[in-house]
Amino acid sequence: MLIFAGTQTNTQTMQILDGIQLAKEIKQEIKSHVQEQVEQGIRAPHLGAILVGENGASQTYVDNKIKDCAFVGFQSSLVRLPTSITQEALIAEIEKLNADDSLDGFIVQLPLPKHIDQEAVINAIDPEKDVDGFHPMNFGRMALEMETFLPATPYGIMEMFERYQIPTAGKHTVVIGRSRIVGRPMSILMSKNGEPGNSTVTLTHSKTKNLAEITQQADIVITALGVPGFLKADMVKDGVVIVDVGITRVDDESAPRGFKLQGDVDFENVKHKASWITPVPGGVGPMTRAMLLKNTLLAHKKNNKL
Ligand code: NAD
């Protein structure tokens, strides 16, 4: 059961798209499903992760993915490799995981050290095990509206629209940012022939001119640029739906870890114009985590011909 947090504001009744609550529900559904399968004698899904180096944020992301696996009853395996590893040695590790039948899917945590060609690494992953959905074959399948592993962040946003029943058909969706893992796949999914989807999409980026004129016409704005507080209230119209993907660590001495997480949206001012808005943290981030689990479940289903 979803709890809609309604707040009366000057111009709009703004509601929060609560990624924490939604992700909790999805994880609970997955956990129950896995329990049922295990009772029927089917082995639990198994997710692998490769972590190269000591990047703090990457370490946290991988720790969280492993915790999520434990919560839903998945098996998980972590391969830790030093920053100094060569590209060839990393690809050899990937090939080992490709060949491991006990593993349904795995991820290589990005970013990788500068001496490693990220594209070559992604291309080395067996597309059938690419639960991040980054392999060109899976990206192509997504663009052609075939079943595949969808990149977790855009997938999580689609799931959010679906479960909160936010209408997207015929709406003008403006996506800010065209990265391969967020903005571009987001634009493809929002324009797909289906629900959610059927949006008229404008994909904007750092070379876009007169961005505010474009966002002012949007029914839905999805920000994925990584510039804290970038989207201001005067850039959007009343009643807009706002999805803020941005997460930037901003120094904050009063915070226990010395930083706080900030989104791409000037939340305090934009919320007064929005009908629905995701907070940062607690919006898209938890949904991204939950979707990796859904992709792993799909890999397990295919791998075990269920
Ligand atoms: P990226 O750096 O790969 O891409 C940023 C994009 O923003 C580029 O396409 C660039 O053209 C565009 N851009 C930059 N400045 C702009 C400007 N002034 N106007 C218009 N467009 C501009 O980033 P990414 O990997 O897509 O990540 C974006 C943000 O989302 C980051 O803060 C990242 O941490 C966050 N993120 C969050 C999640 C999550 O689960 N919540 C997942 C992935 C990324």
mmCIF file of C-alpha atoms and ligand atoms in Angstrom:
data_model
loop_
_atom_site.group_PDB
_atom_site.id
_atom_site.type_symbol
_atom_site.label_atom_id
_atom_site.label_comp_id
_atom_site.label_asym_id
_atom_site.label_seq_id
_atom_site.Cartn_x
_atom_site.Cartn_y
_atom_site.Cartn_z
ATOM 1 C CA MET A 1 0.000 0.000 0.000
ATOM 2 C CA LEU A 2 1.426 3.358 -1.024
ATOM 3 C CA ILE A 3 1.229 6.306 1.299
ATOM 4 C CA PHE A 4 0.978 9.566 -0.670
ATOM 5 C CA ALA A 5 2.546 12.422 1.231
ATOM 6 C CA GLY A 6 0.444 15.437 0.256
ATOM 7 C CA THR A 7 1.582 18.941 1.177
ATOM 8 C CA GLN A 8 -0.580 22.002 0.548
ATOM 9 C CA THR A 9 1.526 24.740 -1.032
ATOM 10 C CA ASN A 10 0.820 28.135 -2.578
ATOM 11 C CA THR A 11 -0.176 26.987 -6.023
ATOM 12 C CA GLN A 12 -0.275 23.203 -6.065
ATOM 13 C CA THR A 13 -0.938 20.171 -3.946
ATOM 14 C CA MET A 14 2.518 18.702 -4.219
ATOM 15 C CA GLN A 15 2.989 15.004 -3.652
ATOM 16 C CA ILE A 16 6.249 13.226 -2.987
ATOM 17 C CA LEU A 17 7.315 10.317 -5.173
ATOM 18 C CA ASP A 18 8.642 8.261 -2.300
ATOM 19 C CA GLY A 19 11.381 5.977 -3.611
ATOM 20 C CA ILE A 20 12.201 4.581 -0.180
ATOM 21 C CA GLN A 21 8.667 3.317 0.441
ATOM 22 C CA LEU A 22 8.252 2.009 -3.098
ATOM 23 C CA ALA A 23 11.615 0.231 -3.117
ATOM 24 C CA LYS A 24 10.731 -1.371 0.221
ATOM 25 C CA GLU A 25 7.524 -2.761 -1.283
ATOM 26 C CA ILE A 26 9.315 -4.068 -4.370
ATOM 27 C CA LYS A 27 12.036 -5.721 -2.285
ATOM 28 C CA GLN A 28 9.378 -7.342 -0.112
ATOM 29 C CA GLU A 29 7.656 -8.712 -3.247
ATOM 30 C CA ILE A 30 10.960 -10.122 -4.516
ATOM 31 C CA LYS A 31 11.739 -11.647 -1.124
ATOM 32 C CA SER A 32 8.370 -13.449 -1.004
ATOM 33 C CA HIS A 33 8.861 -14.682 -4.585
ATOM 34 C CA VAL A 34 12.333 -16.052 -3.793
ATOM 35 C CA GLN A 35 11.062 -17.739 -0.624
ATOM 36 C CA GLU A 36 8.347 -19.508 -2.635
ATOM 37 C CA GLN A 37 10.863 -20.672 -5.223
ATOM 38 C CA VAL A 38 13.314 -21.946 -2.619
ATOM 39 C CA GLU A 39 10.469 -23.892 -0.966
ATOM 40 C CA GLN A 40 9.871 -25.511 -4.375
ATOM 41 C CA GLY A 41 13.529 -26.542 -4.494
ATOM 42 C CA ILE A 42 14.684 -23.869 -6.964
ATOM 43 C CA ARG A 43 18.037 -22.362 -6.000
ATOM 44 C CA ALA A 44 18.047 -18.667 -5.074
ATOM 45 C CA PRO A 45 19.169 -16.054 -7.650
ATOM 46 C CA HIS A 46 22.889 -15.270 -7.525
ATOM 47 C CA LEU A 47 24.354 -11.814 -8.300
ATOM 48 C CA GLY A 48 28.065 -11.133 -8.724
ATOM 49 C CA ALA A 49 29.869 -7.799 -8.469
ATOM 50 C CA ILE A 50 33.354 -6.764 -9.535
ATOM 51 C CA LEU A 51 34.799 -3.796 -7.660
ATOM 52 C CA VAL A 52 38.082 -2.323 -8.876
ATOM 53 C CA GLY A 53 40.028 -0.027 -6.534
ATOM 54 C CA GLU A 54 39.110 1.922 -3.426
ATOM 55 C CA ASN A 55 36.655 4.624 -4.607
ATOM 56 C CA GLY A 56 34.507 5.453 -1.533
ATOM 57 C CA ALA A 57 31.232 6.011 -3.385
ATOM 58 C CA SER A 58 31.696 2.827 -5.450
ATOM 59 C CA GLN A 59 32.430 0.859 -2.278
ATOM 60 C CA THR A 60 29.205 2.172 -0.717
ATOM 61 C CA TYR A 61 27.171 1.320 -3.828
ATOM 62 C CA VAL A 62 28.522 -2.235 -3.902
ATOM 63 C CA ASP A 63 27.997 -2.710 -0.144
ATOM 64 C CA ASN A 64 24.383 -1.617 -0.573
ATOM 65 C CA LYS A 65 23.840 -4.008 -3.491
ATOM 66 C CA ILE A 66 25.155 -6.889 -1.378
ATOM 67 C CA LYS A 67 22.932 -5.868 1.545
ATOM 68 C CA ASP A 68 19.916 -5.761 -0.777
ATOM 69 C CA CYS A 69 20.728 -9.279 -2.000
ATOM 70 C CA ALA A 70 20.880 -10.559 1.574
ATOM 71 C CA PHE A 71 17.522 -8.919 2.350
ATOM 72 C CA VAL A 72 15.654 -10.538 -0.559
ATOM 73 C CA GLY A 73 17.366 -13.919 -0.161
ATOM 74 C CA PHE A 74 19.698 -13.751 -3.181
ATOM 75 C CA GLN A 75 23.174 -15.179 -3.027
ATOM 76 C CA SER A 76 25.893 -12.620 -3.828
ATOM 77 C CA SER A 77 29.609 -12.795 -4.618
ATOM 78 C CA LEU A 78 32.050 -9.904 -4.610
ATOM 79 C CA VAL A 79 35.314 -9.934 -6.576
ATOM 80 C CA ARG A 80 37.625 -7.169 -5.328
ATOM 81 C CA LEU A 81 40.491 -6.175 -7.599
ATOM 82 C CA PRO A 82 43.302 -3.639 -7.103
ATOM 83 C CA THR A 83 43.363 -0.255 -8.910
ATOM 84 C CA SER A 84 46.565 -1.391 -10.628
ATOM 85 C CA ILE A 85 44.879 -4.332 -12.407
ATOM 86 C CA THR A 86 45.452 -4.393 -16.165
ATOM 87 C CA GLN A 87 42.573 -4.329 -18.619
ATOM 88 C CA GLU A 88 43.495 -7.837 -19.801
ATOM 89 C CA ALA A 89 43.442 -9.229 -16.253
ATOM 90 C CA LEU A 90 40.079 -7.556 -15.567
ATOM 91 C CA ILE A 91 38.601 -9.008 -18.752
ATOM 92 C CA ALA A 92 39.965 -12.437 -17.745
ATOM 93 C CA GLU A 93 38.007 -12.096 -14.454
ATOM 94 C CA ILE A 94 34.887 -11.168 -16.424
ATOM 95 C CA GLU A 95 35.301 -14.233 -18.608
ATOM 96 C CA LYS A 96 35.453 -16.392 -15.486
ATOM 97 C CA LEU A 97 32.124 -14.965 -14.325
ATOM 98 C CA ASN A 98 30.643 -15.353 -17.825
ATOM 99 C CA ALA A 99 31.479 -19.069 -17.637
ATOM 100 C CA ASP A 100 30.204 -19.618 -14.087
ATOM 101 C CA ASP A 101 26.812 -21.334 -14.390
ATOM 102 C CA SER A 102 26.015 -20.795 -10.707
ATOM 103 C CA LEU A 103 25.956 -17.025 -11.309
ATOM 104 C CA ASP A 104 22.819 -15.572 -12.927
ATOM 105 C CA GLY A 105 24.182 -12.109 -13.541
ATOM 106 C CA PHE A 106 26.911 -9.711 -12.493
ATOM 107 C CA ILE A 107 27.887 -6.068 -12.578
ATOM 108 C CA VAL A 108 31.198 -4.280 -12.947
ATOM 109 C CA GLN A 109 30.984 -1.231 -10.700
ATOM 110 C CA LEU A 110 31.785 1.979 -12.589
ATOM 111 C CA PRO A 111 33.785 4.173 -12.865
ATOM 112 C CA LEU A 112 36.915 2.177 -13.632
ATOM 113 C CA PRO A 113 40.492 3.460 -13.258
ATOM 114 C CA LYS A 114 41.544 5.738 -16.132
ATOM 115 C CA HIS A 115 43.949 3.234 -17.718
ATOM 116 C CA ILE A 116 41.061 0.828 -18.396
ATOM 117 C CA ASP A 117 38.809 1.205 -21.448
ATOM 118 C CA GLN A 118 35.316 1.080 -19.960
ATOM 119 C CA GLU A 119 33.729 0.192 -23.280
ATOM 120 C CA ALA A 120 35.985 -2.820 -23.816
ATOM 121 C CA VAL A 121 35.090 -4.040 -20.331
ATOM 122 C CA ILE A 122 31.327 -3.668 -20.847
ATOM 123 C CA ASN A 123 31.599 -5.410 -24.219
ATOM 124 C CA ALA A 124 33.321 -8.367 -22.532
ATOM 125 C CA ILE A 125 30.295 -9.097 -20.319
ATOM 126 C CA ASP A 126 28.012 -11.864 -21.590
ATOM 127 C CA PRO A 127 24.819 -9.958 -22.565
ATOM 128 C CA GLU A 128 22.783 -12.723 -20.903
ATOM 129 C CA LYS A 129 24.456 -11.860 -17.595
ATOM 130 C CA ASP A 130 24.590 -8.077 -18.044
ATOM 131 C CA VAL A 131 22.091 -7.181 -15.313
ATOM 132 C CA ASP A 132 23.156 -3.502 -15.483
ATOM 133 C CA GLY A 133 21.832 -3.445 -19.067
ATOM 134 C CA PHE A 134 24.903 -1.571 -20.339
ATOM 135 C CA HIS A 135 25.995 -3.990 -23.103
ATOM 136 C CA PRO A 136 25.271 -2.642 -26.627
ATOM 137 C CA MET A 137 23.152 -5.718 -27.368
ATOM 138 C CA ASN A 138 20.901 -5.012 -24.403
ATOM 139 C CA PHE A 139 20.771 -1.306 -25.206
ATOM 140 C CA GLY A 140 19.666 -2.207 -28.740
ATOM 141 C CA ARG A 141 17.044 -4.626 -27.459
ATOM 142 C CA MET A 142 15.714 -1.890 -25.182
ATOM 143 C CA ALA A 143 15.536 0.579 -28.091
ATOM 144 C CA LEU A 144 13.622 -2.025 -30.134
ATOM 145 C CA GLU A 145 11.189 -2.592 -27.250
ATOM 146 C CA MET A 146 12.271 -6.229 -26.788
ATOM 147 C CA GLU A 147 12.524 -7.917 -23.382
ATOM 148 C CA THR A 148 15.922 -7.225 -21.868
ATOM 149 C CA PHE A 149 17.786 -5.926 -18.845
ATOM 150 C CA LEU A 150 16.943 -2.223 -18.605
ATOM 151 C CA PRO A 151 19.519 0.148 -17.094
ATOM 152 C CA ALA A 152 18.523 0.306 -13.431
ATOM 153 C CA THR A 153 18.011 4.058 -13.014
ATOM 154 C CA PRO A 154 15.671 4.680 -15.967
ATOM 155 C CA TYR A 155 13.970 1.350 -15.165
ATOM 156 C CA GLY A 156 13.355 2.541 -11.603
ATOM 157 C CA ILE A 157 11.826 5.784 -12.863
ATOM 158 C CA MET A 158 9.492 3.875 -15.227
ATOM 159 C CA GLU A 159 8.479 1.642 -12.320
ATOM 160 C CA MET A 160 7.808 4.740 -10.221
ATOM 161 C CA PHE A 161 5.537 6.204 -12.917
ATOM 162 C CA GLU A 162 3.730 2.886 -13.206
ATOM 163 C CA ARG A 163 3.169 2.273 -9.512
ATOM 164 C CA TYR A 164 2.177 5.877 -8.727
ATOM 165 C CA GLN A 165 -0.018 5.837 -11.859
ATOM 166 C CA ILE A 166 1.465 9.071 -13.183
ATOM 167 C CA PRO A 167 0.024 9.625 -16.672
ATOM 168 C CA THR A 168 2.776 9.837 -19.307
ATOM 169 C CA ALA A 169 0.926 9.209 -22.597
ATOM 170 C CA GLY A 170 0.803 12.301 -24.776
ATOM 171 C CA LYS A 171 2.749 14.308 -22.201
ATOM 172 C CA HIS A 172 5.794 16.372 -23.082
ATOM 173 C CA THR A 173 8.759 14.897 -21.208
ATOM 174 C CA VAL A 174 12.016 16.837 -21.110
ATOM 175 C CA VAL A 175 15.095 14.862 -20.097
ATOM 176 C CA ILE A 176 18.187 16.873 -19.121
ATOM 177 C CA GLY A 177 21.397 14.899 -19.692
ATOM 178 C CA ARG A 178 22.169 12.322 -22.383
ATOM 179 C CA SER A 179 24.460 9.852 -20.611
ATOM 180 C CA ARG A 180 24.443 6.240 -21.727
ATOM 181 C CA ILE A 181 23.247 4.999 -18.351
ATOM 182 C CA VAL A 182 20.571 7.559 -17.493
ATOM 183 C CA GLY A 183 19.499 10.356 -19.862
ATOM 184 C CA ARG A 184 19.571 8.623 -23.236
ATOM 185 C CA PRO A 185 17.912 5.350 -22.160
ATOM 186 C CA MET A 186 15.387 7.421 -20.201
ATOM 187 C CA SER A 187 14.440 9.299 -23.368
ATOM 188 C CA ILE A 188 14.015 6.006 -25.245
ATOM 189 C CA LEU A 189 11.859 4.412 -22.543
ATOM 190 C CA MET A 190 9.602 7.452 -22.181
ATOM 191 C CA SER A 191 8.972 7.480 -25.927
ATOM 192 C CA LYS A 192 8.243 3.740 -26.181
ATOM 193 C CA ASN A 193 4.888 2.506 -27.378
ATOM 194 C CA GLY A 194 3.404 1.408 -24.061
ATOM 195 C CA GLU A 195 2.457 2.430 -20.552
ATOM 196 C CA PRO A 196 4.296 4.118 -18.992
ATOM 197 C CA GLY A 197 5.720 5.692 -22.134
ATOM 198 C CA ASN A 198 3.990 7.195 -25.159
ATOM 199 C CA SER A 199 5.483 10.539 -24.188
ATOM 200 C CA THR A 200 6.681 13.189 -26.615
ATOM 201 C CA VAL A 201 10.301 13.452 -25.541
ATOM 202 C CA THR A 202 12.862 16.230 -25.799
ATOM 203 C CA LEU A 203 16.367 15.093 -24.882
ATOM 204 C CA THR A 204 18.493 18.060 -23.820
ATOM 205 C CA HIS A 205 22.184 18.300 -22.940
ATOM 206 C CA SER A 206 25.083 20.674 -22.398
ATOM 207 C CA LYS A 207 24.904 22.028 -25.973
ATOM 208 C CA THR A 208 21.154 22.711 -25.853
ATOM 209 C CA LYS A 209 20.250 26.373 -26.409
ATOM 210 C CA ASN A 210 17.492 28.144 -24.456
ATOM 211 C CA LEU A 211 16.987 25.184 -22.122
ATOM 212 C CA ALA A 212 14.618 27.100 -19.823
ATOM 213 C CA GLU A 213 12.252 27.771 -22.746
ATOM 214 C CA ILE A 214 12.100 24.022 -23.349
ATOM 215 C CA THR A 215 11.658 22.987 -19.705
ATOM 216 C CA GLN A 216 8.919 25.611 -19.253
ATOM 217 C CA GLN A 217 6.842 23.636 -21.783
ATOM 218 C CA ALA A 218 7.368 20.287 -20.076
ATOM 219 C CA ASP A 219 4.698 18.255 -18.310
ATOM 220 C CA ILE A 220 7.452 16.014 -16.924
ATOM 221 C CA VAL A 221 11.086 17.022 -16.310
ATOM 222 C CA ILE A 222 13.732 14.391 -15.588
ATOM 223 C CA THR A 223 17.066 15.890 -14.541
ATOM 224 C CA ALA A 224 20.238 13.802 -14.873
ATOM 225 C CA LEU A 225 23.148 16.196 -15.178
ATOM 226 C CA GLY A 226 24.903 16.225 -11.816
ATOM 227 C CA VAL A 227 24.779 19.996 -11.207
ATOM 228 C CA PRO A 228 23.317 20.664 -7.720
ATOM 229 C CA GLY A 229 20.245 22.924 -7.679
ATOM 230 C CA PHE A 230 20.382 23.467 -11.468
ATOM 231 C CA LEU A 231 16.620 23.353 -12.188
ATOM 232 C CA LYS A 232 15.031 26.519 -10.757
ATOM 233 C CA ALA A 233 11.355 27.309 -10.156
ATOM 234 C CA ASP A 234 11.194 29.804 -13.042
ATOM 235 C CA MET A 235 12.244 27.044 -15.462
ATOM 236 C CA VAL A 236 9.083 24.951 -14.967
ATOM 237 C CA LYS A 237 5.334 25.391 -15.247
ATOM 238 C CA ASP A 238 2.715 24.838 -12.562
ATOM 239 C CA GLY A 239 1.701 21.203 -12.125
ATOM 240 C CA VAL A 240 4.915 19.766 -13.557
ATOM 241 C CA VAL A 241 6.107 16.291 -12.529
ATOM 242 C CA ILE A 242 9.752 16.399 -11.457
ATOM 243 C CA VAL A 243 12.126 13.445 -11.279
ATOM 244 C CA ASP A 244 15.559 14.355 -9.938
ATOM 245 C CA VAL A 245 18.250 11.785 -10.725
ATOM 246 C CA GLY A 246 21.212 13.951 -9.704
ATOM 247 C CA ILE A 247 23.249 12.998 -6.678
ATOM 248 C CA THR A 248 26.204 15.215 -5.865
ATOM 249 C CA ARG A 249 28.203 15.059 -2.653
ATOM 250 C CA VAL A 250 28.349 18.644 -1.351
ATOM 251 C CA ASP A 251 30.653 19.515 1.580
ATOM 252 C CA ASP A 252 28.725 20.041 4.799
ATOM 253 C CA GLU A 253 30.648 20.221 8.051
ATOM 254 C CA SER A 254 27.473 19.777 10.105
ATOM 255 C CA ALA A 255 26.727 16.411 8.446
ATOM 256 C CA PRO A 256 28.070 13.276 10.179
ATOM 257 C CA ARG A 257 30.028 12.185 7.068
ATOM 258 C CA GLY A 258 31.175 15.733 6.212
ATOM 259 C CA PHE A 259 28.960 15.959 3.125
ATOM 260 C CA LYS A 260 25.326 15.917 2.108
ATOM 261 C CA LEU A 261 23.712 14.620 -1.063
ATOM 262 C CA GLN A 262 22.167 17.208 -3.328
ATOM 263 C CA GLY A 263 20.001 16.753 -6.395
ATOM 264 C CA ASP A 264 19.889 18.690 -9.672
ATOM 265 C CA VAL A 265 16.659 20.412 -8.622
ATOM 266 C CA ASP A 266 16.284 23.478 -6.409
ATOM 267 C CA PHE A 267 13.803 21.384 -4.406
ATOM 268 C CA GLU A 268 12.652 23.968 -1.849
ATOM 269 C CA ASN A 269 11.492 26.392 -4.549
ATOM 270 C CA VAL A 270 10.501 24.011 -7.336
ATOM 271 C CA LYS A 271 8.263 21.901 -5.059
ATOM 272 C CA HIS A 272 5.723 24.747 -4.887
ATOM 273 C CA LYS A 273 5.062 24.385 -8.607
ATOM 274 C CA ALA A 274 5.202 20.601 -8.863
ATOM 275 C CA SER A 275 2.321 18.152 -8.729
ATOM 276 C CA TRP A 276 4.748 15.298 -8.021
ATOM 277 C CA ILE A 277 8.425 15.472 -7.138
ATOM 278 C CA THR A 278 11.179 13.076 -6.071
ATOM 279 C CA PRO A 279 13.318 14.085 -3.092
ATOM 280 C CA VAL A 280 17.106 13.651 -2.967
ATOM 281 C CA PRO A 281 17.962 11.484 -1.159
ATOM 282 C CA GLY A 282 15.022 9.077 -1.025
ATOM 283 C CA GLY A 283 13.693 9.313 -4.584
ATOM 284 C CA VAL A 284 15.386 7.718 -7.574
ATOM 285 C CA GLY A 285 18.360 6.210 -5.677
ATOM 286 C CA PRO A 286 16.446 3.487 -3.776
ATOM 287 C CA MET A 287 14.519 2.614 -6.954
ATOM 288 C CA THR A 288 17.789 2.116 -8.846
ATOM 289 C CA ARG A 289 18.885 -0.389 -6.205
ATOM 290 C CA ALA A 290 15.598 -2.279 -6.365
ATOM 291 C CA MET A 291 15.731 -2.560 -10.169
ATOM 292 C CA LEU A 292 19.095 -4.320 -10.100
ATOM 293 C CA LEU A 293 17.334 -6.997 -8.058
ATOM 294 C CA LYS A 294 14.517 -7.195 -10.625
ATOM 295 C CA ASN A 295 17.068 -7.606 -13.427
ATOM 296 C CA THR A 296 18.828 -10.352 -11.462
ATOM 297 C CA LEU A 297 15.493 -12.091 -11.019
ATOM 298 C CA LEU A 298 14.944 -11.959 -14.788
ATOM 299 C CA ALA A 299 18.444 -13.385 -15.403
ATOM 300 C CA HIS A 300 17.687 -16.189 -12.912
ATOM 301 C CA LYS A 301 14.392 -16.934 -14.666
ATOM 302 C CA LYS A 302 16.121 -17.182 -18.062
ATOM 303 C CA ASN A 303 19.104 -19.105 -16.716
ATOM 304 C CA ASN A 304 16.898 -21.680 -15.015
ATOM 305 C CA LYS A 305 14.282 -21.741 -17.814
ATOM 306 C CA LEU A 306 11.532 -20.916 -15.292
HETATM 307 P P1 NAD B 1 27.095 12.260 -16.915
HETATM 308 O O1 NAD B 1 28.084 13.188 -16.318
HETATM 309 O O2 NAD B 1 27.533 11.039 -17.630
HETATM 310 O O3 NAD B 1 26.159 13.067 -17.912
HETATM 311 C C1 NAD B 1 25.697 14.355 -17.597
HETATM 312 C C2 NAD B 1 24.882 14.859 -18.743
HETATM 313 O O4 NAD B 1 24.383 16.136 -18.373
HETATM 314 C C3 NAD B 1 25.646 15.026 -20.046
HETATM 315 O O5 NAD B 1 24.921 14.412 -21.085
HETATM 316 C C4 NAD B 1 25.699 16.531 -20.274
HETATM 317 O O6 NAD B 1 25.513 16.874 -21.633
HETATM 318 C C5 NAD B 1 24.520 17.022 -19.459
HETATM 319 N N1 NAD B 1 24.750 18.363 -18.923
HETATM 320 C C6 NAD B 1 25.801 18.778 -18.171
HETATM 321 N N2 NAD B 1 25.678 20.103 -17.888
HETATM 322 C C7 NAD B 1 24.517 20.500 -18.479
HETATM 323 C C8 NAD B 1 23.851 21.753 -18.562
HETATM 324 N N3 NAD B 1 24.329 22.842 -17.957
HETATM 325 N N4 NAD B 1 22.694 21.803 -19.252
HETATM 326 C C9 NAD B 1 22.182 20.713 -19.847
HETATM 327 N N5 NAD B 1 22.781 19.499 -19.815
HETATM 328 C C10 NAD B 1 23.936 19.404 -19.131
HETATM 329 O O7 NAD B 1 26.101 11.919 -15.716
HETATM 330 P P2 NAD B 1 25.178 10.646 -15.357
HETATM 331 O O8 NAD B 1 26.000 9.446 -15.134
HETATM 332 O O9 NAD B 1 24.004 10.575 -16.267
HETATM 333 O O10 NAD B 1 24.664 11.150 -13.926
HETATM 334 C C11 NAD B 1 23.952 12.354 -13.770
HETATM 335 C C12 NAD B 1 23.659 12.580 -12.312
HETATM 336 O O11 NAD B 1 22.835 11.523 -11.860
HETATM 337 C C13 NAD B 1 24.893 12.557 -11.404
HETATM 338 O O12 NAD B 1 24.664 13.439 -10.325
HETATM 339 C C14 NAD B 1 24.906 11.132 -10.890
HETATM 340 O O13 NAD B 1 25.543 11.023 -9.636
HETATM 341 C C15 NAD B 1 23.442 10.866 -10.764
HETATM 342 N N6 NAD B 1 23.054 9.467 -10.839
HETATM 343 C C16 NAD B 1 22.138 9.042 -9.935
HETATM 344 C C17 NAD B 1 21.688 7.751 -9.970
HETATM 345 C C18 NAD B 1 20.642 7.333 -8.993
HETATM 346 O O14 NAD B 1 20.430 6.151 -8.801
HETATM 347 N N7 NAD B 1 19.940 8.255 -8.370
HETATM 348 C C19 NAD B 1 22.189 6.867 -10.926
HETATM 349 C C20 NAD B 1 23.110 7.315 -11.861
HETATM 350 C C21 NAD B 1 23.528 8.638 -11.811
#
